[in-house]
C-alpha cells in the first residue's frame, strides 16, 4: 500500500506512525468511514462541503437529522445532458 491513501476502502487496515523523542510508535487501525471534501463548480460562488463517502451523506449529520439528499458519482452522459460542463 505504501503512502498512497487514495484507494482506501472500509475495512482496510492502516498503520499510524509517529515519532516521539526519537522512538517510532506504530498503531494499527481499521478504516470505518471515508470522507471527501467536495467543491461545486459552476454555482457562481465558492461552495464546499464535507461528505461521508461511506454513508453518502453530509458530514457531520446525526442519523436522525440527516437531509434526504445523497452524494453519488456523476456519469459523463448525465453531466453532458444537464449541461454541467
Tab-separated table of C-alpha atoms in Angstrom:
chain	number	residue	atom	x	y	z
A	1	UNK	CA	0.000	0.000	0.000
A	2	UNK	CA	2.831	2.431	0.704
A	3	UNK	CA	1.858	6.027	1.369
A	4	UNK	CA	-0.911	6.214	-1.263
A	5	UNK	CA	-4.223	6.533	0.582
A	6	UNK	CA	-6.404	7.211	-2.492
A	7	UNK	CA	-7.604	3.614	-2.762
A	8	UNK	CA	-8.578	3.079	0.888
A	9	UNK	CA	-11.840	1.226	1.444
A	10	UNK	CA	-13.929	0.474	4.510
A	11	UNK	CA	-12.403	-2.370	6.472
A	12	UNK	CA	-8.848	-1.757	5.229
A	13	UNK	CA	-6.185	-1.906	7.905
A	14	UNK	CA	-3.917	1.116	8.312
A	15	UNK	CA	-0.819	1.861	10.357
A	16	UNK	CA	-0.450	5.140	12.222
A	17	UNK	CA	3.180	6.019	12.778
A	18	UNK	CA	4.534	8.787	14.961
A	19	UNK	CA	7.971	9.732	16.196
A	20	UNK	CA	8.119	10.535	19.887
A	21	UNK	CA	11.576	11.684	21.049
A	22	UNK	CA	13.359	9.523	18.514
A	23	UNK	CA	11.204	6.456	19.067
A	24	UNK	CA	8.736	5.277	16.446
A	25	UNK	CA	5.342	4.135	17.673
A	26	UNK	CA	3.021	2.200	15.399
A	27	UNK	CA	-0.693	1.712	15.900
A	28	UNK	CA	-2.865	-0.469	13.676
A	29	UNK	CA	-6.411	0.637	12.885
A	30	UNK	CA	-9.346	-0.198	10.665
A	31	UNK	CA	-10.982	2.236	8.230
A	32	UNK	CA	-14.552	2.798	9.435
A	33	UNK	CA	-15.578	5.560	7.044
A	34	UNK	CA	-14.181	7.687	4.220
A	35	UNK	CA	-14.772	11.440	3.912
A	36	UNK	CA	-14.362	13.659	0.861
A	37	UNK	CA	-14.175	17.432	0.518
A	38	UNK	CA	-16.442	18.378	-2.395
A	39	UNK	CA	-16.142	21.680	-4.282
A	40	UNK	CA	-19.087	22.528	-6.512
A	41	UNK	CA	-18.374	24.048	-9.900
A	42	UNK	CA	-20.473	26.473	-11.911
A	43	UNK	CA	-22.583	27.738	-8.979
A	44	UNK	CA	-21.227	31.304	-9.066
A	45	UNK	CA	-19.571	31.250	-5.624
A	46	UNK	CA	-17.155	29.178	-3.549
A	47	UNK	CA	-19.199	26.270	-2.150
A	48	UNK	CA	-17.516	23.322	-0.430
A	49	UNK	CA	-18.815	20.587	1.843
A	50	UNK	CA	-17.505	17.518	3.631
A	51	UNK	CA	-19.304	14.282	2.737
A	52	UNK	CA	-19.091	10.891	4.381
A	53	UNK	CA	-18.484	8.632	1.388
A	54	UNK	CA	-19.375	5.519	3.386
A	55	UNK	CA	-22.952	6.686	4.025
A	56	UNK	CA	-23.176	9.118	1.050
A	57	UNK	CA	-24.400	11.826	3.410
A	58	UNK	CA	-23.199	15.248	4.511
A	59	UNK	CA	-20.737	15.272	7.389
A	60	UNK	CA	-21.345	15.827	10.244
A	61	UNK	CA	-25.007	14.870	10.478
A	62	UNK	CA	-26.540	12.629	13.071
A	63	UNK	CA	-28.678	9.862	11.533
A	64	UNK	CA	-31.942	11.400	12.776
A	65	UNK	CA	-31.190	14.870	11.334
A	66	UNK	CA	-29.736	13.754	8.005
A	67	UNK	CA	-31.254	15.509	4.957
A	68	UNK	CA	-32.763	13.398	2.184
A	69	UNK	CA	-30.156	14.191	-0.475
A	70	UNK	CA	-27.255	11.861	-1.192
A	71	UNK	CA	-23.896	12.032	-2.933
A	72	UNK	CA	-23.317	9.818	-5.972
A	73	UNK	CA	-20.798	9.642	-8.792
A	74	UNK	CA	-21.803	11.640	-11.885
A	75	UNK	CA	-21.833	9.771	-15.178
A	76	UNK	CA	-20.396	11.561	-18.228
A	77	UNK	CA	-23.693	11.425	-20.142
A	78	UNK	CA	-25.534	12.979	-17.168
A	79	UNK	CA	-23.042	15.849	-16.995
A	80	UNK	CA	-23.475	16.486	-20.726
A	81	UNK	CA	-27.279	16.115	-20.665
A	82	UNK	CA	-27.629	18.509	-17.715
A	83	UNK	CA	-25.103	20.931	-19.287
A	84	UNK	CA	-22.964	20.943	-16.152
A	85	UNK	CA	-19.713	21.474	-18.052
